[in-house]
């Protein structure tokens, strides 16, 4: 009759008993299956595959390795369950295995188990688990400009964060010329900036994720480029700024922003709050007439705070640029405001 498989503890008890001529003593720690600890390491990562190498398992004393099994999952428990179920058998002499059809930019765990014969009995060695391994990142989604108050010539932008990556690299272009390359460092930070934009120039940004594997950075594909919007500054004149009250209406002119789909004119009678937004469609426009404020005509003897901001449609998202500063107008007097707020 074929003998049943014993547990590891039972093996230790039995081996001790044999060594002492049949005297039964307390259990001892089980011997390791292999002469060397199997150092498992990831090599040649890709978006959809993970290849692992390990030190060859060695037969020692009267131990005979019969089979090996390997498993992979997104959790330690899942990897162990896969090998315990013996779904993937591998040659005991092998030292490498490649898992395919995996998800890009994801974390996985690998488990290797050994079936062996010792003391004339069959045993299973479960539990060789490793540090997490990673597939390389997929293509990043296009970044989007985030609004920051005033900051003339400065852009801030963000992007959708990807799971299981180490960080991101981004590039800013002035037309076709690269003007900035930077990365967030490791730690899955997101977002970047550029602080030297010029009027009448077009700017673009793209981003890609990276994952550090064995101290080497592996990069995903670059995202589609996103155009950044330069601030729309209210035009200056010899006497101040080109904003005035005329026949009960507000007239304002600004510097046109390349790539904009339109502009938002903000107006309030208070410097920091109470702003009403007036949408001006058409990226080529550089002036507007606002007919009423809170249902009434504009009054020459009342002071108004005015700002202009460009916007651009990106799919289902509307991206807003940066205001070119606020201007105060009362009668023929205009002056630049130092505050940034456009509170409602």
Short mmCIF file of C-alpha atoms in Angstrom, two decimals:
data_model
loop_
_atom_site.label_atom_id
_atom_site.label_comp_id
_atom_site.label_asym_id
_atom_site.label_seq_id
_atom_site.Cartn_x
_atom_site.Cartn_y
_atom_site.Cartn_z
CA UNK A 1 0.00 0.00 0.00
CA UNK A 2 1.32 3.41 -0.91
CA UNK A 3 2.33 5.40 2.15
CA UNK A 4 0.55 8.66 2.86
CA UNK A 5 2.27 12.04 2.66
CA UNK A 6 3.37 13.31 6.07
CA UNK A 7 3.55 16.90 7.23
CA UNK A 8 6.89 18.70 7.70
CA UNK A 9 6.72 18.28 11.48
CA UNK A 10 6.02 14.59 11.13
CA UNK A 11 9.07 14.28 8.88
CA UNK A 12 11.30 15.84 11.54
CA UNK A 13 9.93 13.50 14.20
CA UNK A 14 10.42 10.44 12.00
CA UNK A 15 13.98 11.35 10.98
CA UNK A 16 14.97 11.86 14.61
CA UNK A 17 13.44 8.56 15.61
CA UNK A 18 15.37 6.69 12.90
CA UNK A 19 18.64 8.34 13.91
CA UNK A 20 18.18 7.28 17.54
CA UNK A 21 17.37 3.67 16.74
CA UNK A 22 13.65 3.96 16.97
CA UNK A 23 13.47 6.06 20.12
CA UNK A 24 10.68 8.64 19.70
CA UNK A 25 11.65 12.17 20.77
CA UNK A 26 10.20 15.70 20.54
CA UNK A 27 9.89 17.22 17.01
CA UNK A 28 12.77 19.26 15.58
CA UNK A 29 12.89 21.92 12.85
CA UNK A 30 12.62 20.35 9.36
CA UNK A 31 15.66 20.38 7.08
CA UNK A 32 15.68 22.61 4.04
CA UNK A 33 15.00 20.90 0.75
CA UNK A 34 17.89 22.40 -1.18
CA UNK A 35 21.55 22.98 -0.50
CA UNK A 36 21.34 26.67 -1.37
CA UNK A 37 18.51 29.11 -0.79
CA UNK A 38 16.91 29.72 -4.18
CA UNK A 39 17.48 33.40 -4.90
CA UNK A 40 14.68 34.39 -7.22
CA UNK A 41 15.14 37.47 -9.39
CA UNK A 42 13.19 39.27 -12.10
CA UNK A 43 14.83 39.85 -15.50
CA UNK A 44 13.82 41.35 -18.88
CA UNK A 45 10.50 42.88 -17.75
CA UNK A 46 7.91 44.00 -20.29
CA UNK A 47 4.38 45.40 -20.23
CA UNK A 48 2.73 41.97 -20.40
CA UNK A 49 5.33 39.49 -19.14
CA UNK A 50 7.45 38.70 -16.09
CA UNK A 51 10.52 36.45 -16.34
CA UNK A 52 12.05 35.11 -13.12
CA UNK A 53 15.39 33.38 -12.64
CA UNK A 54 16.44 31.44 -9.57
CA UNK A 55 19.33 29.42 -8.18
CA UNK A 56 19.02 25.77 -9.16
CA UNK A 57 17.54 23.54 -6.49
CA UNK A 58 20.06 20.88 -5.43
CA UNK A 59 19.47 17.32 -4.25
CA UNK A 60 21.16 16.68 -0.90
CA UNK A 61 21.77 13.51 1.17
CA UNK A 62 18.97 11.08 0.34
CA UNK A 63 16.60 13.76 -0.96
CA UNK A 64 15.28 13.25 -4.49
CA UNK A 65 13.46 16.14 -6.18
CA UNK A 66 10.58 14.82 -8.27
CA UNK A 67 8.62 17.87 -9.44
CA UNK A 68 8.48 21.63 -9.13
CA UNK A 69 5.50 23.94 -9.48
CA UNK A 70 5.31 27.68 -9.96
CA UNK A 71 2.51 30.19 -9.54
CA UNK A 72 1.83 33.89 -9.94
CA UNK A 73 -0.86 36.20 -8.63
CA UNK A 74 -1.41 39.78 -7.55
CA UNK A 75 -1.33 38.67 -3.91
CA UNK A 76 0.96 36.42 -1.86
CA UNK A 77 -1.98 34.23 -0.94
CA UNK A 78 -3.01 33.86 -4.58
CA UNK A 79 0.49 32.84 -5.68
CA UNK A 80 0.70 30.23 -2.93
CA UNK A 81 -2.75 28.86 -3.76
CA UNK A 82 -1.78 28.49 -7.43
CA UNK A 83 1.30 26.41 -6.67
CA UNK A 84 -0.54 24.36 -4.08
CA UNK A 85 -3.09 23.54 -6.78
CA UNK A 86 -0.14 22.45 -9.00
CA UNK A 87 -1.47 24.24 -12.08
CA UNK A 88 1.96 24.88 -13.65
CA UNK A 89 4.59 22.12 -13.50
CA UNK A 90 8.20 22.92 -14.36
CA UNK A 91 11.34 20.83 -14.86
CA UNK A 92 13.28 20.48 -11.56
CA UNK A 93 16.45 21.32 -13.49
CA UNK A 94 15.04 24.61 -14.78
CA UNK A 95 16.17 27.97 -13.40
CA UNK A 96 13.88 30.34 -15.31
CA UNK A 97 10.23 30.83 -16.19
CA UNK A 98 8.26 33.48 -18.10
CA UNK A 99 4.66 34.44 -17.34
CA UNK A 100 2.83 36.03 -20.28
CA UNK A 101 -0.47 37.82 -20.89
CA UNK A 102 -0.14 39.90 -17.73
CA UNK A 103 -1.56 43.36 -17.07
CA UNK A 104 0.76 46.31 -17.82
CA UNK A 105 1.95 48.38 -14.89
CA UNK A 106 0.93 45.84 -12.25
CA UNK A 107 2.46 44.16 -9.21
CA UNK A 108 2.71 40.37 -8.94
CA UNK A 109 4.02 37.76 -6.51
CA UNK A 110 5.67 34.46 -7.51
CA UNK A 111 5.73 31.21 -5.51
CA UNK A 112 7.80 28.09 -6.22
CA UNK A 113 7.16 24.71 -4.53
CA UNK A 114 9.05 21.44 -4.66
CA UNK A 115 7.81 17.84 -4.54
CA UNK A 116 10.57 15.56 -3.27
CA UNK A 117 11.25 12.13 -1.82
CA UNK A 118 13.09 11.78 1.48
CA UNK A 119 13.48 8.84 3.83
CA UNK A 120 11.44 6.83 1.34
CA UNK A 121 8.44 9.14 1.71
CA UNK A 122 6.90 11.84 -0.54
CA UNK A 123 6.91 15.43 0.68
CA UNK A 124 5.76 18.85 -0.44
CA UNK A 125 7.77 22.00 0.33
CA UNK A 126 5.39 24.95 0.26
CA UNK A 127 6.22 28.49 1.07
CA UNK A 128 9.00 29.88 -1.12
CA UNK A 129 7.65 33.39 -1.66
CA UNK A 130 9.47 36.39 -3.01
CA UNK A 131 9.39 40.17 -3.10
CA UNK A 132 6.84 41.63 -5.52
CA UNK A 133 7.69 41.81 -9.23
CA UNK A 134 6.31 44.28 -11.75
CA UNK A 135 5.29 44.54 -15.37
CA UNK A 136 6.44 47.77 -17.01
CA UNK A 137 3.97 50.68 -17.21
CA UNK A 138 1.39 51.14 -19.91
CA UNK A 139 0.95 54.35 -21.89
CA UNK A 140 0.11 57.26 -19.61
CA UNK A 141 -3.04 59.30 -20.08
CA UNK A 142 -2.58 62.81 -21.44
CA UNK A 143 -1.79 65.41 -18.74
CA UNK A 144 -4.11 68.35 -18.15
CA UNK A 145 -3.38 71.93 -17.17
CA UNK A 146 -4.37 72.91 -13.66
CA UNK A 147 -5.43 76.44 -12.88
CA UNK A 148 -3.16 78.62 -10.80
CA UNK A 149 -3.90 82.24 -10.01
CA UNK A 150 -1.96 84.75 -12.08
CA UNK A 151 1.66 83.47 -12.04
CA UNK A 152 2.41 85.10 -15.38
CA UNK A 153 4.26 82.79 -17.75
CA UNK A 154 3.90 79.82 -15.40
CA UNK A 155 2.12 76.52 -16.05
CA UNK A 156 1.01 73.84 -13.66
CA UNK A 157 -0.27 70.49 -14.90
CA UNK A 158 -1.36 67.15 -13.54
CA UNK A 159 -2.11 63.63 -14.80
CA UNK A 160 -4.05 60.56 -13.77
CA UNK A 161 -2.06 58.50 -11.29
CA UNK A 162 -1.28 54.89 -12.26
CA UNK A 163 -1.12 52.07 -9.69
CA UNK A 164 2.06 50.09 -9.03
CA UNK A 165 4.52 52.49 -10.69
CA UNK A 166 7.50 54.21 -9.08
CA UNK A 167 7.22 57.71 -10.56
CA UNK A 168 6.86 59.81 -13.72
CA UNK A 169 8.91 61.74 -16.25
CA UNK A 170 7.53 64.71 -18.18
CA UNK A 171 8.66 66.91 -21.06
CA UNK A 172 7.59 70.43 -22.02
CA UNK A 173 7.97 71.64 -25.62
CA UNK A 174 7.92 75.14 -27.06
CA UNK A 175 6.61 74.27 -30.49
CA UNK A 176 8.87 71.36 -31.50
CA UNK A 177 11.72 72.36 -29.17
CA UNK A 178 12.20 70.58 -25.85
CA UNK A 179 12.49 73.23 -23.12
CA UNK A 180 12.15 71.12 -19.98
CA UNK A 181 12.65 67.49 -18.97
CA UNK A 182 12.12 66.44 -15.38
CA UNK A 183 10.86 63.55 -13.27
CA UNK A 184 8.99 63.29 -10.01
CA UNK A 185 11.45 60.88 -8.43
CA UNK A 186 10.23 57.63 -6.92
CA UNK A 187 7.17 57.70 -4.72
CA UNK A 188 4.34 58.02 -7.27
CA UNK A 189 4.13 61.81 -7.13
CA UNK A 190 2.12 63.43 -9.89
CA UNK A 191 2.12 66.86 -11.44
CA UNK A 192 4.70 69.26 -12.82
CA UNK A 193 5.22 72.86 -13.84
CA UNK A 194 7.00 75.19 -16.23
CA UNK A 195 7.81 78.77 -15.29
CA UNK A 196 9.30 80.47 -18.35
CA UNK A 197 6.52 80.69 -20.93
CA UNK A 198 6.46 83.45 -23.53
CA UNK A 199 3.49 85.18 -25.11
CA UNK A 200 2.64 84.20 -28.70
CA UNK A 201 4.27 80.78 -28.32
CA UNK A 202 2.64 77.36 -28.26
CA UNK A 203 3.57 74.92 -25.49
CA UNK A 204 2.95 71.19 -25.14
CA UNK A 205 3.51 68.66 -22.36
CA UNK A 206 3.70 64.85 -22.31
CA UNK A 207 4.28 62.34 -19.52
CA UNK A 208 5.30 58.70 -19.06
CA UNK A 209 5.44 56.45 -16.00
CA UNK A 210 8.43 54.42 -14.85
CA UNK A 211 8.95 51.47 -12.54
CA UNK A 212 12.24 50.69 -10.81
CA UNK A 213 13.15 47.01 -11.07
CA UNK A 214 16.51 45.87 -9.67
CA UNK A 215 17.55 49.54 -9.41
CA UNK A 216 16.90 50.13 -13.13
CA UNK A 217 14.13 52.43 -14.42
CA UNK A 218 11.78 50.90 -17.00
CA UNK A 219 9.58 53.41 -18.79
CA UNK A 220 6.10 53.16 -20.24
CA UNK A 221 5.01 54.85 -23.47
CA UNK A 222 4.72 58.61 -23.71
CA UNK A 223 1.22 60.01 -23.37
CA UNK A 224 -0.42 62.07 -26.08
CA UNK A 225 0.69 65.69 -25.93
CA UNK A 226 -1.46 68.34 -24.30
CA UNK A 227 -1.26 71.99 -25.28
CA UNK A 228 -0.79 74.40 -22.39
CA UNK A 229 -2.51 77.76 -22.34
CA UNK A 230 -0.47 80.92 -21.83
CA UNK A 231 -2.14 83.51 -19.61
CA UNK A 232 -4.44 86.07 -21.22
CA UNK A 233 -3.20 89.40 -19.93
CA UNK A 234 -5.38 92.48 -20.28
CA UNK A 235 -3.77 94.80 -22.81
CA UNK A 236 -1.81 97.78 -21.60
CA UNK A 237 -2.14 101.27 -23.00
CA UNK A 238 -0.14 104.47 -22.59
CA UNK A 239 -2.57 105.55 -19.87
CA UNK A 240 -2.99 102.21 -18.10
CA UNK A 241 -5.00 99.18 -19.21
CA UNK A 242 -7.49 98.64 -22.02
CA UNK A 243 -10.62 98.30 -19.93
CA UNK A 244 -13.30 101.01 -19.65
CA UNK A 245 -16.96 101.72 -18.97
CA UNK A 246 -18.69 103.13 -22.04
CA UNK A 247 -22.43 103.76 -22.42
CA UNK A 248 -23.23 101.49 -19.47
CA UNK A 249 -21.13 98.63 -20.83
CA UNK A 250 -17.77 97.16 -19.89
CA UNK A 251 -15.22 97.03 -22.73
CA UNK A 252 -12.06 94.95 -22.24
CA UNK A 253 -9.22 93.81 -24.54
CA UNK A 254 -6.59 91.16 -23.85
CA UNK A 255 -3.59 89.34 -25.27
CA UNK A 256 -4.80 86.45 -27.43
CA UNK A 257 -3.81 82.95 -26.28
CA UNK A 258 -2.75 80.45 -28.95
CA UNK A 259 -4.72 77.23 -28.80
CA UNK A 260 -7.57 78.62 -26.69
CA UNK A 261 -11.17 77.80 -27.60
CA UNK A 262 -12.48 80.83 -25.75
CA UNK A 263 -12.10 83.10 -22.73
CA UNK A 264 -13.76 83.80 -19.40
CA UNK A 265 -14.13 87.44 -18.38
CA UNK A 266 -14.47 87.83 -14.60
CA UNK A 267 -16.06 90.94 -13.08
CA UNK A 268 -16.74 92.02 -9.49
CA UNK A 269 -17.21 95.17 -7.45
CA UNK A 270 -15.06 93.61 -4.69
CA UNK A 271 -11.41 92.74 -5.02
CA UNK A 272 -11.45 89.19 -3.66
CA UNK A 273 -15.05 87.90 -3.90
CA UNK A 274 -18.28 88.29 -5.79
CA UNK A 275 -16.97 87.59 -9.30
CA UNK A 276 -19.35 86.88 -12.16
CA UNK A 277 -18.05 84.82 -15.09
CA UNK A 278 -18.87 85.74 -18.70
CA UNK A 279 -17.99 83.10 -21.31
CA UNK A 280 -16.60 84.43 -24.58
CA UNK A 281 -16.51 81.71 -27.27
CA UNK A 282 -13.78 81.77 -29.91
CA UNK A 283 -10.07 81.40 -29.33
CA UNK A 284 -9.18 84.13 -31.84
CA UNK A 285 -11.13 86.79 -30.00
CA UNK A 286 -9.17 89.38 -28.07
CA UNK A 287 -11.87 91.72 -26.81
CA UNK A 288 -15.40 91.63 -25.43
CA UNK A 289 -18.27 93.86 -24.39
CA UNK A 290 -20.10 92.88 -21.20
CA UNK A 291 -23.52 94.52 -21.22
CA UNK A 292 -24.72 94.04 -17.65
CA UNK A 293 -23.47 93.18 -14.17
CA UNK A 294 -26.00 91.55 -11.79
CA UNK A 295 -28.80 92.60 -14.15
CA UNK A 296 -27.86 96.29 -14.23
CA UNK A 297 -25.81 98.51 -16.50
CA UNK A 298 -22.26 99.39 -15.51
CA UNK A 299 -21.80 102.74 -13.76
CA UNK A 300 -18.90 105.08 -14.38
CA UNK A 301 -18.69 106.23 -10.78
CA UNK A 302 -18.40 102.64 -9.45
CA UNK A 303 -15.19 100.63 -9.32
CA UNK A 304 -14.94 97.20 -10.95
CA UNK A 305 -12.33 94.46 -10.82
CA UNK A 306 -11.77 92.64 -14.12
CA UNK A 307 -9.73 89.54 -15.12
CA UNK A 308 -9.52 87.34 -18.23
CA UNK A 309 -8.74 83.62 -18.39
CA UNK A 310 -8.44 81.36 -21.49
CA UNK A 311 -10.03 77.92 -21.71
CA UNK A 312 -9.72 74.91 -24.00
CA UNK A 313 -11.92 71.86 -24.56
CA UNK A 314 -10.15 68.51 -24.21
CA UNK A 315 -12.64 65.70 -24.80
CA UNK A 316 -15.17 65.86 -21.99
CA UNK A 317 -12.91 68.14 -19.95
CA UNK A 318 -12.61 71.93 -20.05
CA UNK A 319 -9.10 73.09 -19.19
CA UNK A 320 -8.57 76.60 -17.81
CA UNK A 321 -5.39 78.59 -18.18
CA UNK A 322 -4.00 81.29 -15.94
CA UNK A 323 -5.37 84.79 -15.49
CA UNK A 324 -3.07 87.59 -16.58
CA UNK A 325 -3.68 89.54 -13.41
CA UNK A 326 -6.66 91.63 -12.28
CA UNK A 327 -7.28 95.23 -13.29
CA UNK A 328 -9.33 97.79 -11.35
CA UNK A 329 -11.30 100.35 -13.35
CA UNK A 330 -13.24 103.36 -12.13
CA UNK A 331 -14.03 106.17 -14.54
CA UNK A 332 -10.81 106.79 -16.50
CA UNK A 333 -8.58 105.29 -13.81
CA UNK A 334 -7.15 101.80 -14.24
CA UNK A 335 -4.60 100.04 -12.09
CA UNK A 336 -3.10 96.58 -11.67
CA UNK A 337 -4.15 94.52 -8.62
CA UNK A 338 -1.70 92.46 -6.60
CA UNK A 339 -4.24 89.98 -5.25
CA UNK A 340 -4.96 86.70 -7.05
CA UNK A 341 -8.31 85.61 -5.66
CA UNK A 342 -11.41 85.28 -7.84
CA UNK A 343 -13.77 84.11 -5.11
CA UNK A 344 -17.50 83.80 -5.81
#
